[in-house]
Amino acid sequence: MDKRLKVGILGGTGFVGQRLALLLKDHPYFRIAVIAASENSAGKTYREAVAGRWKMTQDIPQAVLDMVVKNINQVDEISREVDFVFCAVDMPKDQIKAIEEQYAKAETPVVSNNSAHRHTPDVPMIMPEINPQHLGIIAKQKERLGTKNGFIVVKPNCSIQSYVPAIHPLMAFKPTKILASTYQAISGAGKTFADWPEMCDNVIPFISGEESKSENEPLKIWGSIEGNVIKDNQEMVITSQCIRVPVSEGHLATVFISFEQKPDRETILELWRNFQGLPQILNLPSAPQPFLTYFEEDNRPQTKLDRDLGNGMGVSIGRLREDSLFDYKFVCLSHNTLRGAAGGSVLNAELLTAQDYLKAKN
């Protein structure tokens, strides 16, 4: 008997939904029971629904090829067939907030890839290695929703997934100022070079909404639970520029940082080399070992060479040196559709399962 949890993918025909379908193939904890999308795809088989717009380099998993896509608005019906859902829908933010709460109130936990609930005060925004303690707010969220089992957990934006992990081991030295410029792959917009030829030989110095996310979301991640809400960290300021570059996968960041108590360079390197988060300690299936990799070479990390470290779930760092305006500067890199999107959501679900927040309904 298959004891894996039954999973639904909401928005299963989109870029992140396709990536989730691949990541959940043969997963030891989860199996796909439902794929749901908009009414345009509902009623079609999955192969029909993604025909002509399958964007992954790997083939569609056999297990979902002939699965009939459901309408995401069939909340009660889908909830009866799954233990929890991943949400990766492409809808207006107010509609996403509403439908995620509908599923939660139908006693179906939601592991969201969307931004709609990232700043809802009692919804934890989790990077599993960084702030697993924020799962403690779920009990308060359930009280608000009036649920026994239903809740929402979100993953942060892909633009912060490279530099927040690099800074986190240094938090004891109290960062005060951070400047992070990100150089973001086109897959972050759900695109490939085939359907976005304008990006070839081009750089676009603006990505709508990204700089605000880069500057504000880390403050919640490094915040603390106070009563019924998560309060943002008030001890640092972050400024950012987010730039679209002609790269298929991988977000690179250049980081400048100052501290209240400046550590020496060897201390920083030692903290990076030895850092383990809870997913590494628990040996979760998607957890990279190691989480952080520091390169001594001056020309690393490189997007093409290093984005797939740890099956795309590792974070790489390089070029640590002192700076004339800040204390230090360095470069870091993460895979935006694995660590930064679908893979981050799967790791969140693995952590929730290991911590007994996700379980079989029957």
GROMACS .gro file of C-alpha atoms in nm:
model
  362
    1MET     CA    1   0.000   0.000   0.000
    2ASP     CA    2   0.131   0.343  -0.100
    3LYS     CA    3   0.165   0.548   0.220
    4ARG     CA    4   0.287   0.863   0.047
    5LEU     CA    5   0.078   1.177   0.095
    6LYS     CA    6  -0.162   1.259  -0.188
    7VAL     CA    7  -0.075   1.591  -0.348
    8GLY     CA    8  -0.262   1.832  -0.570
    9ILE     CA    9  -0.084   2.084  -0.794
   10LEU     CA   10  -0.287   2.401  -0.847
   11GLY     CA   11  -0.162   2.575  -1.158
   12GLY     CA   12  -0.007   2.250  -1.277
   13THR     CA   13   0.017   2.352  -1.644
   14GLY     CA   14   0.236   2.661  -1.588
   15PHE     CA   15   0.615   2.684  -1.565
   16VAL     CA   16   0.641   2.617  -1.191
   17GLY     CA   17   0.362   2.358  -1.206
   18GLN     CA   18   0.553   2.170  -1.475
   19ARG     CA   19   0.866   2.177  -1.261
   20LEU     CA   20   0.665   2.046  -0.964
   21ALA     CA   21   0.534   1.759  -1.175
   22LEU     CA   22   0.892   1.657  -1.249
   23LEU     CA   23   1.018   1.698  -0.891
   24LEU     CA   24   0.734   1.488  -0.750
   25LYS     CA   25   0.801   1.200  -0.987
   26ASP     CA   26   0.908   0.909  -0.762
   27HIS     CA   27   0.921   1.134  -0.454
   28PRO     CA   28   0.953   0.926  -0.134
   29TYR     CA   29   0.701   1.136   0.065
   30PHE     CA   30   0.446   1.250  -0.196
   31ARG     CA   31   0.254   1.134  -0.503
   32ILE     CA   32   0.049   1.347  -0.741
   33ALA     CA   33  -0.322   1.272  -0.705
   34VAL     CA   34  -0.467   1.583  -0.875
   35ILE     CA   35  -0.351   1.842  -1.125
   36ALA     CA   36  -0.573   2.149  -1.147
   37ALA     CA   37  -0.562   2.462  -1.360
   38SER     CA   38  -0.790   2.724  -1.512
   39GLU     CA   39  -1.117   2.638  -1.684
   40ASN     CA   40  -0.932   2.661  -2.018
   41SER     CA   41  -0.735   2.348  -1.930
   42ALA     CA   42  -0.994   2.170  -1.715
   43GLY     CA   43  -1.131   1.851  -1.869
   44LYS     CA   44  -0.825   1.793  -2.088
   45THR     CA   45  -0.562   1.532  -2.020
   46TYR     CA   46  -0.238   1.678  -1.890
   47ARG     CA   47  -0.060   1.602  -2.217
   48GLU     CA   48  -0.334   1.791  -2.405
   49ALA     CA   49  -0.328   2.082  -2.162
   50VAL     CA   50   0.049   2.140  -2.196
   51ALA     CA   51   0.073   2.053  -2.566
   52GLY     CA   52   0.291   2.312  -2.737
   53ARG     CA   53   0.386   2.479  -2.409
   54TRP     CA   54   0.584   2.219  -2.217
   55LYS     CA   55   0.894   2.420  -2.119
   56MET     CA   56   1.103   2.162  -1.935
   57THR     CA   57   1.396   1.983  -2.098
   58GLN     CA   58   1.282   1.648  -1.952
   59ASP     CA   59   0.979   1.462  -2.080
   60ILE     CA   60   0.640   1.482  -1.910
   61PRO     CA   61   0.627   1.214  -1.637
   62GLN     CA   62   0.431   0.909  -1.751
   63ALA     CA   63   0.223   0.904  -1.432
   64VAL     CA   64   0.056   1.237  -1.515
   65LEU     CA   65   0.036   1.221  -1.896
   66ASP     CA   66  -0.324   1.100  -1.905
   67MET     CA   67  -0.439   1.256  -1.577
   68VAL     CA   68  -0.749   1.468  -1.643
   69VAL     CA   69  -0.695   1.828  -1.532
   70LYS     CA   70  -0.948   1.963  -1.285
   71ASN     CA   71  -1.074   2.319  -1.246
   72ILE     CA   72  -0.896   2.487  -0.953
   73ASN     CA   73  -1.231   2.629  -0.839
   74GLN     CA   74  -1.357   2.277  -0.756
   75VAL     CA   75  -1.225   2.325  -0.404
   76ASP     CA   76  -1.441   2.072  -0.221
   77GLU     CA   77  -1.398   1.800  -0.482
   78ILE     CA   78  -1.020   1.842  -0.502
   79SER     CA   79  -0.990   1.861  -0.124
   80ARG     CA   80  -1.156   1.520  -0.091
   81GLU     CA   81  -0.888   1.367  -0.314
   82VAL     CA   82  -0.571   1.514  -0.164
   83ASP     CA   83  -0.390   1.555   0.168
   84PHE     CA   84  -0.249   1.896   0.072
   85VAL     CA   85  -0.187   2.114  -0.235
   86PHE     CA   86   0.099   2.302  -0.391
   87CYS     CA   87  -0.023   2.633  -0.531
   88ALA     CA   88   0.151   2.784  -0.835
   89VAL     CA   89  -0.137   2.959  -1.011
   90ASP     CA   90  -0.108   3.259  -1.240
   91MET     CA   91  -0.396   3.483  -1.132
   92PRO     CA   92  -0.449   3.834  -0.988
   93LYS     CA   93  -0.318   3.854  -0.632
   94ASP     CA   94  -0.659   3.906  -0.469
   95GLN     CA   95  -0.794   3.595  -0.641
   96ILE     CA   96  -0.492   3.391  -0.530
   97LYS     CA   97  -0.539   3.504  -0.169
   98ALA     CA   98  -0.904   3.407  -0.183
   99ILE     CA   99  -0.857   3.062  -0.336
  100GLU     CA  100  -0.568   2.970  -0.107
  101GLU     CA  101  -0.785   3.056   0.193
  102GLN     CA  102  -1.072   2.854   0.045
  103TYR     CA  103  -0.852   2.545   0.032
  104ALA     CA  104  -0.719   2.605   0.382
  105LYS     CA  105  -1.075   2.645   0.515
  106ALA     CA  106  -1.166   2.320   0.338
  107GLU     CA  107  -0.904   2.161   0.570
  108THR     CA  108  -0.648   2.125   0.290
  109PRO     CA  109  -0.307   2.270   0.376
  110VAL     CA  110  -0.160   2.495   0.106
  111VAL     CA  111   0.213   2.508   0.029
  112SER     CA  112   0.225   2.817  -0.188
  113ASN     CA  113   0.471   2.934  -0.449
  114ASN     CA  114   0.278   3.260  -0.492
  115SER     CA  115   0.339   3.603  -0.344
  116ALA     CA  116  -0.020   3.679  -0.243
  117HIS     CA  117   0.011   3.575   0.124
  118ARG     CA  118   0.378   3.656   0.181
  119HIS     CA  119   0.293   3.956   0.394
  120THR     CA  120  -0.015   3.813   0.566
  121PRO     CA  121   0.108   3.852   0.927
  122ASP     CA  122   0.021   3.499   1.045
  123VAL     CA  123   0.132   3.317   0.727
  124PRO     CA  124   0.491   3.191   0.763
  125MET     CA  125   0.721   3.267   0.470
  126ILE     CA  126   0.969   2.982   0.498
  127MET     CA  127   1.320   2.916   0.378
  128PRO     CA  128   1.365   2.582   0.554
  129GLU     CA  129   1.732   2.630   0.646
  130ILE     CA  130   1.675   2.985   0.770
  131ASN     CA  131   1.351   3.024   0.967
  132PRO     CA  132   1.184   2.689   1.039
  133GLN     CA  133   1.083   2.828   1.379
  134HIS     CA  134   0.821   3.045   1.205
  135LEU     CA  135   0.611   2.732   1.153
  136GLY     CA  136   0.508   2.795   1.513
  137ILE     CA  137   0.266   3.066   1.393
  138ILE     CA  138   0.052   2.804   1.215
  139ALA     CA  139  -0.148   2.736   1.532
  140LYS     CA  140  -0.248   3.106   1.548
  141GLN     CA  141  -0.333   3.108   1.176
  142LYS     CA  142  -0.561   2.808   1.224
  143GLU     CA  143  -0.742   2.995   1.502
  144ARG     CA  144  -0.807   3.285   1.265
  145LEU     CA  145  -0.921   3.058   0.982
  146GLY     CA  146  -1.132   2.839   1.212
  147THR     CA  147  -0.961   2.523   1.090
  148LYS     CA  148  -0.832   2.206   1.248
  149ASN     CA  149  -0.583   2.104   0.979
  150GLY     CA  150  -0.597   2.370   0.706
  151PHE     CA  151  -0.331   2.640   0.683
  152ILE     CA  152  -0.112   2.829   0.434
  153VAL     CA  153   0.268   2.834   0.417
  154VAL     CA  154   0.449   3.036   0.149
  155LYS     CA  155   0.797   3.038   0.003
  156PRO     CA  156   0.977   3.370  -0.051
  157ASN     CA  157   1.060   3.529  -0.383
  158CYS     CA  158   1.330   3.374  -0.602
  159SER     CA  159   1.532   3.698  -0.605
  160ILE     CA  160   1.640   3.660  -0.239
  161GLN     CA  161   1.723   3.289  -0.244
  162SER     CA  162   2.090   3.343  -0.329
  163TYR     CA  163   2.187   3.614  -0.083
  164VAL     CA  164   1.970   3.552   0.226
  165PRO     CA  165   2.128   3.206   0.283
  166ALA     CA  166   2.475   3.359   0.255
  167ILE     CA  167   2.399   3.632   0.509
  168HIS     CA  168   2.209   3.416   0.757
  169PRO     CA  169   2.511   3.243   0.919
  170LEU     CA  170   2.649   3.593   0.990
  171MET     CA  171   2.346   3.725   1.179
  172ALA     CA  172   2.524   3.710   1.517
  173PHE     CA  173   2.739   4.003   1.397
  174LYS     CA  174   2.422   4.212   1.344
  175PRO     CA  175   2.409   4.326   0.981
  176THR     CA  176   2.302   4.690   0.956
  177LYS     CA  177   2.317   4.775   0.583
  178ILE     CA  178   2.283   4.545   0.284
  179LEU     CA  179   2.299   4.632  -0.085
  180ALA     CA  180   2.203   4.342  -0.310
  181SER     CA  181   2.183   4.364  -0.687
  182THR     CA  182   2.038   4.057  -0.858
  183TYR     CA  183   2.097   3.941  -1.214
  184GLN     CA  184   1.794   3.726  -1.288
  185ALA     CA  185   1.731   3.452  -1.543
  186ILE     CA  186   1.446   3.467  -1.793
  187SER     CA  187   1.284   3.154  -1.649
  188GLY     CA  188   1.194   3.374  -1.352
  189ALA     CA  189   0.941   3.532  -1.586
  190GLY     CA  190   0.822   3.187  -1.699
  191LYS     CA  191   1.004   3.230  -2.030
  192THR     CA  192   1.254   3.048  -2.250
  193PHE     CA  193   1.465   3.200  -2.527
  194ALA     CA  194   1.231   3.037  -2.779
  195ASP     CA  195   0.935   3.244  -2.662
  196TRP     CA  196   1.129   3.555  -2.553
  197PRO     CA  197   1.377   3.624  -2.837
  198GLU     CA  198   1.399   3.990  -2.730
  199MET     CA  199   1.619   3.877  -2.440
  200CYS     CA  200   1.894   3.741  -2.664
  201ASP     CA  201   2.195   3.977  -2.651
  202ASN     CA  202   2.001   4.203  -2.415
  203VAL     CA  203   1.976   4.321  -2.052
  204ILE     CA  204   1.661   4.480  -1.908
  205PRO     CA  205   1.725   4.699  -1.601
  206PHE     CA  206   1.377   4.658  -1.452
  207ILE     CA  207   1.166   4.366  -1.324
  208SER     CA  208   0.827   4.474  -1.195
  209GLY     CA  209   0.787   4.430  -0.820
  210GLU     CA  210   1.119   4.252  -0.768
  211GLU     CA  211   1.311   4.525  -0.588
  212SER     CA  212   1.041   4.572  -0.327
  213LYS     CA  213   1.035   4.196  -0.267
  214SER     CA  214   1.415   4.183  -0.242
  215GLU     CA  215   1.421   4.466   0.010
  216ASN     CA  216   1.127   4.364   0.228
  217GLU     CA  217   1.084   3.988   0.231
  218PRO     CA  218   1.413   3.916   0.412
  219LEU     CA  219   1.297   4.138   0.697
  220LYS     CA  220   1.001   3.905   0.759
  221ILE     CA  221   1.220   3.595   0.727
  222TRP     CA  222   1.458   3.740   0.989
  223GLY     CA  223   1.168   3.864   1.199
  224SER     CA  224   1.013   3.704   1.508
  225ILE     CA  225   0.678   3.571   1.622
  226GLU     CA  226   0.510   3.816   1.857
  227GLY     CA  227   0.164   3.710   1.972
  228ASN     CA  228  -0.051   3.631   1.669
  229VAL     CA  229   0.183   3.775   1.403
  230ILE     CA  230   0.534   3.767   1.261
  231LYS     CA  231   0.701   4.106   1.311
  232ASP     CA  232   0.968   4.221   1.062
  233ASN     CA  233   1.329   4.263   1.165
  234GLN     CA  234   1.386   4.632   1.238
  235GLU     CA  235   1.764   4.624   1.283
  236MET     CA  236   1.879   4.644   0.921
  237VAL     CA  237   1.802   4.817   0.594
  238ILE     CA  238   1.824   4.653   0.252
  239THR     CA  239   1.840   4.824  -0.086
  240SER     CA  240   1.834   4.640  -0.416
  241GLN     CA  241   1.841   4.656  -0.794
  242CYS     CA  242   1.697   4.366  -0.993
  243ILE     CA  243   1.808   4.318  -1.353
  244ARG     CA  244   1.693   4.068  -1.616
  245VAL     CA  245   1.986   3.907  -1.799
  246PRO     CA  246   2.006   3.666  -2.098
  247VAL     CA  247   2.044   3.349  -1.890
  248SER     CA  248   1.806   3.053  -1.898
  249GLU     CA  249   1.825   2.950  -1.530
  250GLY     CA  250   1.998   3.092  -1.222
  251HIS     CA  251   1.985   3.417  -1.027
  252LEU     CA  252   2.322   3.572  -0.939
  253ALA     CA  253   2.355   3.843  -0.673
  254THR     CA  254   2.629   4.090  -0.585
  255VAL     CA  255   2.612   4.174  -0.214
  256PHE     CA  256   2.761   4.456  -0.007
  257ILE     CA  257   2.717   4.435   0.370
  258SER     CA  258   2.809   4.622   0.689
  259PHE     CA  259   2.784   4.491   1.045
  260GLU     CA  260   2.746   4.634   1.391
  261GLN     CA  261   3.034   4.404   1.492
  262LYS     CA  262   3.258   4.335   1.191
  263PRO     CA  263   3.381   3.974   1.174
  264ASP     CA  264   3.714   3.883   1.017
  265ARG     CA  265   3.725   3.713   0.679
  266GLU     CA  266   3.830   3.369   0.810
  267THR     CA  267   3.540   3.370   1.056
  268ILE     CA  268   3.295   3.434   0.773
  269LEU     CA  269   3.443   3.156   0.560
  270GLU     CA  270   3.434   2.913   0.851
  271LEU     CA  271   3.069   2.993   0.923
  272TRP     CA  272   2.976   2.939   0.558
  273ARG     CA  273   3.164   2.608   0.539
  274ASN     CA  274   3.009   2.468   0.855
  275PHE     CA  275   2.653   2.597   0.826
  276GLN     CA  276   2.377   2.336   0.839
  277GLY     CA  277   2.008   2.407   0.850
  278LEU     CA  278   1.735   2.185   0.987
  279PRO     CA  279   1.678   2.018   0.645
  280GLN     CA  280   2.042   1.904   0.640
  281ILE     CA  281   2.022   1.779   0.999
  282LEU     CA  282   1.700   1.590   0.919
  283ASN     CA  283   1.846   1.468   0.588
  284LEU     CA  284   1.530   1.566   0.399
  285PRO     CA  285   1.510   1.424   0.044
  286SER     CA  286   1.555   1.760  -0.133
  287ALA     CA  287   1.806   1.910   0.113
  288PRO     CA  288   2.145   1.980  -0.049
  289GLN     CA  289   2.456   1.855   0.127
  290PRO     CA  290   2.620   2.099   0.177
  291PHE     CA  291   2.373   2.387   0.167
  292LEU     CA  292   2.643   2.652   0.106
  293THR     CA  293   2.952   2.613  -0.114
  294TYR     CA  294   3.230   2.874  -0.119
  295PHE     CA  295   3.456   2.894  -0.424
  296GLU     CA  296   3.811   3.024  -0.381
  297GLU     CA  297   3.851   3.092  -0.755
  298ASP     CA  298   3.809   3.456  -0.857
  299ASN     CA  299   3.575   3.365  -1.145
  300ARG     CA  300   3.324   3.155  -0.949
  301PRO     CA  301   3.041   3.102  -0.894
  302GLN     CA  302   2.934   3.103  -1.258
  303THR     CA  303   2.570   3.064  -1.350
  304LYS     CA  304   2.615   2.794  -1.614
  305LEU     CA  305   2.869   2.596  -1.411
  306ASP     CA  306   2.727   2.620  -1.061
  307ARG     CA  307   2.348   2.667  -1.066
  308ASP     CA  308   2.289   2.290  -1.043
  309LEU     CA  309   2.488   2.235  -0.724
  310GLY     CA  310   2.297   2.007  -0.489
  311ASN     CA  311   2.049   1.920  -0.765
  312GLY     CA  312   1.977   2.290  -0.802
  313MET     CA  313   1.903   2.332  -0.430
  314GLY     CA  314   2.248   2.444  -0.313
  315VAL     CA  315   2.368   2.804  -0.287
  316SER     CA  316   2.717   2.900  -0.404
  317ILE     CA  317   2.927   3.196  -0.290
  318GLY     CA  318   3.253   3.355  -0.402
  319ARG     CA  319   3.475   3.664  -0.415
  320LEU     CA  320   3.451   3.758  -0.046
  321ARG     CA  321   3.662   4.068   0.014
  322GLU     CA  322   3.662   4.390   0.213
  323ASP     CA  323   3.496   4.696   0.061
  324SER     CA  324   3.573   5.069   0.072
  325LEU     CA  325   3.215   5.176   0.158
  326PHE     CA  326   3.074   4.864   0.328
  327ASP     CA  327   3.253   4.609   0.545
  328TYR     CA  328   3.251   4.329   0.286
  329LYS     CA  329   3.130   4.236  -0.060
  330PHE     CA  330   3.075   3.899  -0.227
  331VAL     CA  331   2.888   3.721  -0.507
  332CYS     CA  332   2.635   3.440  -0.470
  333LEU     CA  333   2.414   3.224  -0.690
  334SER     CA  334   2.103   3.007  -0.669
  335HIS     CA  335   1.889   2.814  -0.917
  336ASN     CA  336   1.573   3.019  -0.950
  337THR     CA  337   1.319   2.755  -1.057
  338LEU     CA  338   1.455   2.485  -0.824
  339ARG     CA  339   1.575   2.643  -0.498
  340GLY     CA  340   1.390   2.964  -0.583
  341ALA     CA  341   1.055   2.819  -0.687
  342ALA     CA  342   0.928   2.461  -0.719
  343GLY     CA  343   1.216   2.296  -0.533
  344GLY     CA  344   1.184   2.540  -0.245
  345SER     CA  345   0.815   2.456  -0.215
  346VAL     CA  346   0.888   2.082  -0.217
  347LEU     CA  347   1.151   2.128   0.055
  348ASN     CA  348   0.897   2.329   0.256
  349ALA     CA  349   0.651   2.040   0.224
  350GLU     CA  350   0.918   1.790   0.330
  351LEU     CA  351   0.993   1.998   0.640
  352LEU     CA  352   0.621   2.030   0.718
  353THR     CA  353   0.587   1.652   0.687
  354ALA     CA  354   0.889   1.585   0.908
  355GLN     CA  355   0.750   1.827   1.168
  356ASP     CA  356   0.406   1.657   1.157
  357TYR     CA  357   0.217   1.952   1.007
  358LEU     CA  358   0.126   1.752   0.696
  359LYS     CA  359  -0.034   1.412   0.732
  360ALA     CA  360  -0.279   1.182   0.559
  361LYS     CA  361  -0.643   1.282   0.598
  362ASN     CA  362  -0.761   0.921   0.610
   0.00000   0.00000   0.00000
